[in-house]
Short mmCIF file of C-alpha atoms and ligand atoms in Angstrom, two decimals:
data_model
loop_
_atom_site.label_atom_id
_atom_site.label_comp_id
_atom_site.label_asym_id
_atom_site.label_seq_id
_atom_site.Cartn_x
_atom_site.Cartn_y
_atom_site.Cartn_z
CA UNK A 26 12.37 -5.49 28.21
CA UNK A 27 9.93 -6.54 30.61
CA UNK A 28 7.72 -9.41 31.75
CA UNK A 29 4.12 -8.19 32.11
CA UNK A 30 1.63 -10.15 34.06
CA UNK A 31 -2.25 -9.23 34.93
CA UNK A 32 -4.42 -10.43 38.08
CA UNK A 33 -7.58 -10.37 38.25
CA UNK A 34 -7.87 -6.91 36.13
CA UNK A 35 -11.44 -5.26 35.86
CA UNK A 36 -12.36 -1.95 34.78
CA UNK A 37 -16.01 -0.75 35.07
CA UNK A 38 -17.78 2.39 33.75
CA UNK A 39 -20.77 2.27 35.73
CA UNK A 40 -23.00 -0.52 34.69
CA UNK A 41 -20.21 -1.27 31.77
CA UNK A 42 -18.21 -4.03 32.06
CA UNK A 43 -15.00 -2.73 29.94
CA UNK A 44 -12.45 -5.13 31.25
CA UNK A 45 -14.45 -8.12 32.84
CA UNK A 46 -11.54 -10.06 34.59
CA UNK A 47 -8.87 -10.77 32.86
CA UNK A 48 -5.18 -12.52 34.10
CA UNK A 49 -2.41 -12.89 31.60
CA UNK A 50 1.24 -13.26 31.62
CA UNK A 51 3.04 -11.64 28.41
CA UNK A 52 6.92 -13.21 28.38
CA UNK A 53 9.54 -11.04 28.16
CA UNK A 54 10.55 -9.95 24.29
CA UNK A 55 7.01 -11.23 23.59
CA UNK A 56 4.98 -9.71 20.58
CA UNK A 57 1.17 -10.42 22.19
CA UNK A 58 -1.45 -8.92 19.59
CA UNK A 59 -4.66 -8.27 20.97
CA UNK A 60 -7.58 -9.16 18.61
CA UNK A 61 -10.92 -8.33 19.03
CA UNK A 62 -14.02 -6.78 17.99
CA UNK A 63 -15.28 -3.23 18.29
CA UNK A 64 -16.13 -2.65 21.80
CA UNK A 65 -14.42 -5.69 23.08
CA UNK A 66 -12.45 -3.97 26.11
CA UNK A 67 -8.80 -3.69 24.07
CA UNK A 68 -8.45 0.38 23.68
CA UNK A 69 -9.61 0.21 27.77
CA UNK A 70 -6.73 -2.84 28.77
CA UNK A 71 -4.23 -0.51 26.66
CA UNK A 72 -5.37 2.31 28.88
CA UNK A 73 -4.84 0.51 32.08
CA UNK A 74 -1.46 -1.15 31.51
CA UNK A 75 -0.22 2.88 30.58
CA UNK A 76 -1.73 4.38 33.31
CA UNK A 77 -4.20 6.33 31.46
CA UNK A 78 -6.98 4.71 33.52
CA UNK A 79 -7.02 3.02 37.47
CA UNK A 80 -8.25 -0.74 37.65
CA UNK A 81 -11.94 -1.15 39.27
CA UNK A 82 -10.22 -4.38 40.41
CA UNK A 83 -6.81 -6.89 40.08
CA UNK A 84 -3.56 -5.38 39.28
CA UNK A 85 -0.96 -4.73 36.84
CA UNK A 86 2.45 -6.05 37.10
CA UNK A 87 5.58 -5.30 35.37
CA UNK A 88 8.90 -7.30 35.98
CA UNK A 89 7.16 -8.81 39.40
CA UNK A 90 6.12 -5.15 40.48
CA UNK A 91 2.82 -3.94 40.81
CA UNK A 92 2.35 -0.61 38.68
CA UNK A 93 -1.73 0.52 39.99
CA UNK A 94 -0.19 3.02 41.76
CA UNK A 95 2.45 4.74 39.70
CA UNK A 96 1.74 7.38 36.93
CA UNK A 97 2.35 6.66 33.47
CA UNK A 98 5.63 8.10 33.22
CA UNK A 99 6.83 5.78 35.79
CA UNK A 100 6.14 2.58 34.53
CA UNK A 101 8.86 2.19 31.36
CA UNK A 102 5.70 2.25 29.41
CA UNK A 103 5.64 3.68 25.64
CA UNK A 104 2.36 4.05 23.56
CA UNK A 105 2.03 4.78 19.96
CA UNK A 106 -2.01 5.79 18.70
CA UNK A 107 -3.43 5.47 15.56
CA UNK A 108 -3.20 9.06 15.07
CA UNK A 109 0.36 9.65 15.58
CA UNK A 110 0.00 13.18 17.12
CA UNK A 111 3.19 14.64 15.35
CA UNK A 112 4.08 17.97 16.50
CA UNK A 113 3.38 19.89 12.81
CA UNK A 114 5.91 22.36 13.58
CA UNK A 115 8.60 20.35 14.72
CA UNK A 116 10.61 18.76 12.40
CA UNK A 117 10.93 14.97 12.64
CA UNK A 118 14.25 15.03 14.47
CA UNK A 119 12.54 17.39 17.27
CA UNK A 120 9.53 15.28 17.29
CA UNK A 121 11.17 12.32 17.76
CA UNK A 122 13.52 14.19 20.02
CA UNK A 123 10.70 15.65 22.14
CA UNK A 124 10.26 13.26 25.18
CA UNK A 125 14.31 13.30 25.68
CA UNK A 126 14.16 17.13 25.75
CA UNK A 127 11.83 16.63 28.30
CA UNK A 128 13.71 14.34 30.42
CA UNK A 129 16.36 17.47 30.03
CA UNK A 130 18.82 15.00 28.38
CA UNK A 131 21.82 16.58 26.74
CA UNK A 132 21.75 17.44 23.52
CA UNK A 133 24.75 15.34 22.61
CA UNK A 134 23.30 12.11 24.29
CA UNK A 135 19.75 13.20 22.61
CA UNK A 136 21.19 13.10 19.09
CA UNK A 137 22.60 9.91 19.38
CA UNK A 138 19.44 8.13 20.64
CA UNK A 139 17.47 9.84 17.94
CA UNK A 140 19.30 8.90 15.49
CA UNK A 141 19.66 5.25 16.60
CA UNK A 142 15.87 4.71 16.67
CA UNK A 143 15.68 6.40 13.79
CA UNK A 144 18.22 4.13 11.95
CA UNK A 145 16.57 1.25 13.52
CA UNK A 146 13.18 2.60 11.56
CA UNK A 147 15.26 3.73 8.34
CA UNK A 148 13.85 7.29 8.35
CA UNK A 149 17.54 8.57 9.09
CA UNK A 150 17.04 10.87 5.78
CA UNK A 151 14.02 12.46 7.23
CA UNK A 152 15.06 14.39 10.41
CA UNK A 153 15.14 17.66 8.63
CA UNK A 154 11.73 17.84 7.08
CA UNK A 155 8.82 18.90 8.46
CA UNK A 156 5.53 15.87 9.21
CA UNK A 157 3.72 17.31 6.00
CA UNK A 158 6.64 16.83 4.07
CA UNK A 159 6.37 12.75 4.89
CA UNK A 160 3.98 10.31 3.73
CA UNK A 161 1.57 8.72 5.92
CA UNK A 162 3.97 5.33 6.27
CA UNK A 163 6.86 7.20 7.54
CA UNK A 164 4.50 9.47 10.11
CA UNK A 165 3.96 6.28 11.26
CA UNK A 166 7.32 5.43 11.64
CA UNK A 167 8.09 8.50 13.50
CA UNK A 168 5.84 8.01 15.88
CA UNK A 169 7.44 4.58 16.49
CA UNK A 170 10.67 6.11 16.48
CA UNK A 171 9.58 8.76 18.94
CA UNK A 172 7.66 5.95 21.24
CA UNK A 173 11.74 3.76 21.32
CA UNK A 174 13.51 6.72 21.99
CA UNK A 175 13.46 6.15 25.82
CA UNK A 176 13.96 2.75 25.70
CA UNK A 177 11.20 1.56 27.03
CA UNK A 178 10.43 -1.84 28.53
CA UNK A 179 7.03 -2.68 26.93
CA UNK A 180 5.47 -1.08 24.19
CA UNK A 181 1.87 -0.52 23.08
CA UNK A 182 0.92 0.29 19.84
CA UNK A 183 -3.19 0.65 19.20
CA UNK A 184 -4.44 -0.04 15.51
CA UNK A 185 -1.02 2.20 14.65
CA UNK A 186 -1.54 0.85 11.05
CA UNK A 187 -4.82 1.85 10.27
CA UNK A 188 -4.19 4.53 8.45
CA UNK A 189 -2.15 3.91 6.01
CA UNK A 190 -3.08 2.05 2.48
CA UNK A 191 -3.37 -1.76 1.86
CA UNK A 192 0.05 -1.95 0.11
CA UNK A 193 1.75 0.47 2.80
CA UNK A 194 0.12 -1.00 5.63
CA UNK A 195 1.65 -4.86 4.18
CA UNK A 196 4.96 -3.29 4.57
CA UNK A 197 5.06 -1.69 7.42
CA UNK A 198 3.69 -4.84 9.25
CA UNK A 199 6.74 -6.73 8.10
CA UNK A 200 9.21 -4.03 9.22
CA UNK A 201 7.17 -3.43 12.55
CA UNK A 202 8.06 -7.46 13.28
CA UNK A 203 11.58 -7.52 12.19
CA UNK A 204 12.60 -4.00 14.46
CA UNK A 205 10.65 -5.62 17.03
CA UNK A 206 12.60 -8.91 17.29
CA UNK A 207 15.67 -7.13 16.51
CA UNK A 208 15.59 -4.95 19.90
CA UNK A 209 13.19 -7.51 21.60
CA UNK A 210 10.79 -4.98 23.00
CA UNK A 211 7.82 -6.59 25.21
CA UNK A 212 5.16 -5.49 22.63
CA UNK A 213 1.47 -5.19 23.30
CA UNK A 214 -0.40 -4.51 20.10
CA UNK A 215 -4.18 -3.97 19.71
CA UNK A 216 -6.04 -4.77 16.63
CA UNK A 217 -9.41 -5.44 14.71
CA UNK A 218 -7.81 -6.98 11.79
CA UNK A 219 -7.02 -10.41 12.55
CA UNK A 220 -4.50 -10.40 9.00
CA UNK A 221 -2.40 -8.26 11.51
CA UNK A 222 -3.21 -10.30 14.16
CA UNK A 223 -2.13 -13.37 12.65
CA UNK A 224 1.21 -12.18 11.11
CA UNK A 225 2.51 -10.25 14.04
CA UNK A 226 2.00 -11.81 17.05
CA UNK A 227 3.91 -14.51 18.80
CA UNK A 228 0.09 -15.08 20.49
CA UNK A 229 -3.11 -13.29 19.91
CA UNK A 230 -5.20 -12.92 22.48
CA UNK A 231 -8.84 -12.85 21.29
CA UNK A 232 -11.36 -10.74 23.12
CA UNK A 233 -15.12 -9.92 23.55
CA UNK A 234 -16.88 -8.65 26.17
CA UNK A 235 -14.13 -7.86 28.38
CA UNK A 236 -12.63 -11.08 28.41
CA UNK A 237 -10.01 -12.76 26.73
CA UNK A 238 -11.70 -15.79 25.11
CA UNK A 239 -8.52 -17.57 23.70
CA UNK A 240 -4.86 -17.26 24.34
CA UNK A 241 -2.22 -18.66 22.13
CA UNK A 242 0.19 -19.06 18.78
CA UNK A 243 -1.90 -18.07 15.56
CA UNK A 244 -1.67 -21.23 13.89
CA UNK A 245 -3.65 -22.54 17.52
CA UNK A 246 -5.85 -20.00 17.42
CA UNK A 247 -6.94 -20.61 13.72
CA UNK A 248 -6.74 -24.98 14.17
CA UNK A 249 -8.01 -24.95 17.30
CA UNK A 250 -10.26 -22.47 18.44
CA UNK A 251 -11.57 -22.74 22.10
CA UNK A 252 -15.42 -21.82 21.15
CA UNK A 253 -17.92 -20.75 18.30
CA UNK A 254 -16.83 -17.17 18.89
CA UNK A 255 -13.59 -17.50 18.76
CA UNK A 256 -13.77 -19.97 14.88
CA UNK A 257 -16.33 -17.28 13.78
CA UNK A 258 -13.98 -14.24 14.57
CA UNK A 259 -10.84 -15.87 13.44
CA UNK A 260 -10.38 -16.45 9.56
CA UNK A 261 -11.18 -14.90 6.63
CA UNK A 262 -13.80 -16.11 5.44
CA UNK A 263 -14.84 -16.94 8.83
CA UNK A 264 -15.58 -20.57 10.06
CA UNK A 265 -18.60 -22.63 8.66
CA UNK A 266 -21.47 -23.43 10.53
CA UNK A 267 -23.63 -26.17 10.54
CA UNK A 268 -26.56 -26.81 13.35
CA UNK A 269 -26.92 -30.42 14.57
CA UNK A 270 -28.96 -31.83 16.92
CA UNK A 271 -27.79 -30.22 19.83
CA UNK A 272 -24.07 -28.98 18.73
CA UNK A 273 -23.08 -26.45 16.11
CA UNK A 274 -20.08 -28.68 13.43
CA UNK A 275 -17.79 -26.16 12.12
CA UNK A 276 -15.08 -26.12 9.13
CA UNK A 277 -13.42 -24.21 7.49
CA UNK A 278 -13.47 -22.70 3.96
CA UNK A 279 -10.69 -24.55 2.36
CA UNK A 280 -11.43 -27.90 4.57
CA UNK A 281 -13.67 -28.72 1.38
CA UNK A 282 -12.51 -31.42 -1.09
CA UNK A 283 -14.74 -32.33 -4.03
CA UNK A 284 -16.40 -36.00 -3.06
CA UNK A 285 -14.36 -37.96 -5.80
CA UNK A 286 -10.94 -37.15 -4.99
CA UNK A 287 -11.34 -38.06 -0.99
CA UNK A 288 -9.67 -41.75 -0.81
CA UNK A 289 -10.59 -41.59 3.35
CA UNK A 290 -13.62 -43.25 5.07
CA UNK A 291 -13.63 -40.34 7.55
CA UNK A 292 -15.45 -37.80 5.90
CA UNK A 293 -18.71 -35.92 6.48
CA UNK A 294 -20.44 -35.81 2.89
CA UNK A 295 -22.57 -32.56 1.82
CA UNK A 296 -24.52 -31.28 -0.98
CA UNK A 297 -23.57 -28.10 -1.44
CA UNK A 298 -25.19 -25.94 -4.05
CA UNK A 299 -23.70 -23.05 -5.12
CA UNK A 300 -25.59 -19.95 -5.05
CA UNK A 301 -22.20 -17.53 -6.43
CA UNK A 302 -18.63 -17.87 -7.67
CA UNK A 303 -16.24 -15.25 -7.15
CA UNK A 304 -12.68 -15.75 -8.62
CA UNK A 305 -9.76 -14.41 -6.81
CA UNK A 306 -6.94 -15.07 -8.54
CA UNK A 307 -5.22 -17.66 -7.07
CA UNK A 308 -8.18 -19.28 -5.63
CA UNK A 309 -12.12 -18.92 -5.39
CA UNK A 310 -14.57 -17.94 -3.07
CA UNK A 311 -18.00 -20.24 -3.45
CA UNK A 312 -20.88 -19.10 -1.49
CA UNK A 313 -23.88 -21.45 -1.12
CA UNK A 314 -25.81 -23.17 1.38
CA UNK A 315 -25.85 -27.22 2.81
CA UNK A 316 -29.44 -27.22 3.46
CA UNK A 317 -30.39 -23.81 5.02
CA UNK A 318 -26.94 -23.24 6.13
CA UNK A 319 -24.98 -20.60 4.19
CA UNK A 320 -21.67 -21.55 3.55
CA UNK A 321 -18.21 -20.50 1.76
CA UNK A 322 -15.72 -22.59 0.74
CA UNK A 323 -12.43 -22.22 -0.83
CA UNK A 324 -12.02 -24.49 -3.89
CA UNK A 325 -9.43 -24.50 -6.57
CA UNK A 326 -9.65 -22.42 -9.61
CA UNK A 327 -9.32 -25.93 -11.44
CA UNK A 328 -12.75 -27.35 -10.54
CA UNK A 329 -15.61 -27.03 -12.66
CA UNK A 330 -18.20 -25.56 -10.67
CA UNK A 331 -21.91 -24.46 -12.03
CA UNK A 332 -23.82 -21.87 -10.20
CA UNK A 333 -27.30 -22.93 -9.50
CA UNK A 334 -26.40 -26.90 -9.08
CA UNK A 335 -25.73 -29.17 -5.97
CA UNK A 336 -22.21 -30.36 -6.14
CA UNK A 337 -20.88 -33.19 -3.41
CA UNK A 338 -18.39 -32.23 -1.67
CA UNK A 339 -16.56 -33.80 1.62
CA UNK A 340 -14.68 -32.72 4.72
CA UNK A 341 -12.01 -34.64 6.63
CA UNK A 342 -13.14 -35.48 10.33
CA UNK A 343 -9.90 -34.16 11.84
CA UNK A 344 -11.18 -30.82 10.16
CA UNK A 345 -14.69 -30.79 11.84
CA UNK A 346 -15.13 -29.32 14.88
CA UNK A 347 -17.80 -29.20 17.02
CA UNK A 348 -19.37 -26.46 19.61
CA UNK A 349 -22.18 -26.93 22.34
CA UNK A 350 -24.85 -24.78 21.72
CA UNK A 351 -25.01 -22.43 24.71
CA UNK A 352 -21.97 -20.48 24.87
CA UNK A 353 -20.37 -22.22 22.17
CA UNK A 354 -17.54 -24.29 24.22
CA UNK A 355 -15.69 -26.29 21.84
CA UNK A 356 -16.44 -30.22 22.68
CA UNK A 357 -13.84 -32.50 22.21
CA UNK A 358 -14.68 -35.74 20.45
P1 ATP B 411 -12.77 -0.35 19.30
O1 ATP B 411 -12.16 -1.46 18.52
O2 ATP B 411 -14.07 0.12 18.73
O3 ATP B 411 -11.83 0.75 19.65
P2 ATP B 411 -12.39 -1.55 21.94
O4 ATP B 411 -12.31 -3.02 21.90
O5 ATP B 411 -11.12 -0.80 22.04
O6 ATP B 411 -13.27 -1.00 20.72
P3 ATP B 411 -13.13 -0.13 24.35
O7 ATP B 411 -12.91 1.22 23.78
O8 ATP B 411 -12.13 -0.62 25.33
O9 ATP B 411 -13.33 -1.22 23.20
O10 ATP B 411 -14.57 -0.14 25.03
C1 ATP B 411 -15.07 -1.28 25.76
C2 ATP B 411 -16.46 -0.93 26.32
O11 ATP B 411 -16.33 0.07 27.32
C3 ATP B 411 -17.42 -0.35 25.29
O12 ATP B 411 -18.70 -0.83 25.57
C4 ATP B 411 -17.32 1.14 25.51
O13 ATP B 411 -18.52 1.78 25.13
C5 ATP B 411 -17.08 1.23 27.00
N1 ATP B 411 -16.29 2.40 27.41
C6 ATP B 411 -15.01 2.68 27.05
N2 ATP B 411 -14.59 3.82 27.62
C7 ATP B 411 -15.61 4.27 28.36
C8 ATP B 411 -15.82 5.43 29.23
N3 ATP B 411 -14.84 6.31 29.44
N4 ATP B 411 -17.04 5.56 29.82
C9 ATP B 411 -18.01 4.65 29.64
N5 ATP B 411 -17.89 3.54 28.86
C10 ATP B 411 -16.72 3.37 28.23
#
């Protein structure tokens, strides 16, 4: 376990501006997910803390020491991919086995580690078979398994879920959490999905443009975003919003409450008309626009709503929040 901390950190491709400055303290034990979009600079920060790739600028630190200068080996550091790289003609107790064999560990001490980290993982009736005798979950989990095997004090995992299915992916999300509080493994994970996001880290850390726009808890994140990027990238559906003057409002989906039932006086009052319905079970989806603005809300199944018609609908003030214009800074009221 290790506290990781980063100064100043830039990494430049030329004219590209990968990682644009970034400091950062991750606690010890911590679970930080790092959410952003495509391009954003993640895949390159992951690169840097292992070693794969030398700052332009600022450093890296683990446990207080600075790591620019040591190779990847060196710095406690374990990565798992999105393509989990399994040797195909190892079986899964050799490829989890491999980077001890390396090391030139014993065999005795070898089997013992393996098979902790692979108890820890609950693939412990797998070490026999071969990778293409294991579905794409438990690849995963090999891979993991292979990644803990030298103890390592902070771990990186990049999108190491996007393979697998909906269902499978749900799982292993929950498992990934509950190993990784269990052994309390510094944990740096990288991620587009912001479901992921939200359920495993202890903070996300929301990027773009080589910069780390937000910091903190996911309930923070989602109730108080710091700017316009941050509300619009956080959420499914994303954040509402509404041009005004000279500041963008925003609100969320489910902030709506049909006009009637709202007993406060601080409100904002819209008619919405609804363009389309679409009914997801438990609740619905209702796209329309407030003026020209499109807009989604979440409103219970139980309403009667009729495409095609302006309905009044209200938000609470404490849910409205607004966003200058130019960069999108949130502004307190
Ligand atoms: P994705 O989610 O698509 O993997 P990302 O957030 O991981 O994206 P990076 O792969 O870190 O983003 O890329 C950040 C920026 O740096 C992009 O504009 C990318 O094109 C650029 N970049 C990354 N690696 C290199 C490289 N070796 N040479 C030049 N530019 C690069």
């Amino acid at each position: 376990m290790a506290k990781v901390e980063l100064k100043g950190l830039k990494k430049y491709f030329g004219h590209v501006k990968a990682v644009d400055g970034i400091d950062l303290e991750i606690k010890d034990g911590e679970f930080l997910a790092l959410l952003g979009p495509s391009g954003s600079g993640k895949t390159t920060l992951m690169r840097l803390f292992a070693g794969l790739e030398r700052p332009s600028e600022g450093s890296i630190l683990i446990d207080g020491g600075n790591v620019n200068d040591l190779p990847p080996r060196e710095r406690g550091i374990a990565m798992v991919f999105q393509s989990y790289a399994l040797y195909p003609h190892k079986t899964v107790f050799k490829n989890i086995a491999f980077p001890l064999t390396i090391e030139g560990l014993n065999k005795e001490d070898i089997k013992k580690k393996v098979e902790w980290a692979a108890g820890l993982l609950h693939i412990g009736h797998l070490l026999e078979r071969m990778p293409s005798q294991i579905s794409g979950g438990e690849k995963q989990r090999v891979a993991i398994a292979r990644a803990l095997v030298r103890t390592p004090k902070v771990l990186l995992m990049d999108e190491p879920l996007s393979n697998l299915d909906a269902k499978v992916r749900h799982m292993a999300r929950e498992e990934l959490k509950l190993f990784q509080r269990d052994i309390g493994v510094t944990t740096i994970y990288v991620t587009h999905d912001q479901a992921e996001a939200m359920g495993l880290g202890d903070r996300i850390a929301v990027m773009n443009d080589g910069r780390i726009r937000q910091i903190g808890a996911p309930e923070e994140i989602y109730n108080e975003p710091a700017d316009a990027f941050v509300a619009g990238f956080v959420g499914i559906p994303p954040m509402n919003f509404i041009e005004q003057d000279n500041i963008i409002i925003g609100f969320r989906a489910e902030a709506f409450l049909p006009a009637e039932l709202i007993k406060e006086k601080e409100v904002m009052s819209f008619r919405f008309r609804i363009e389309r319905v679409e009914n997801l079970g438990a609740y619905r989806l209702v796209y329309g626009r407030i003026g020209k603005n499109k807009i989604i809300s979440n409103l219970s199944a139980r309403l009667v709503l009729k495409e095609g018609v302006e309905h009044a609908l209200c938000v609470r003030m404490e849910d409205v929040g607004a966003f200058g214009m130019g960069k999108g800074t949130k502004i307190n009221r």
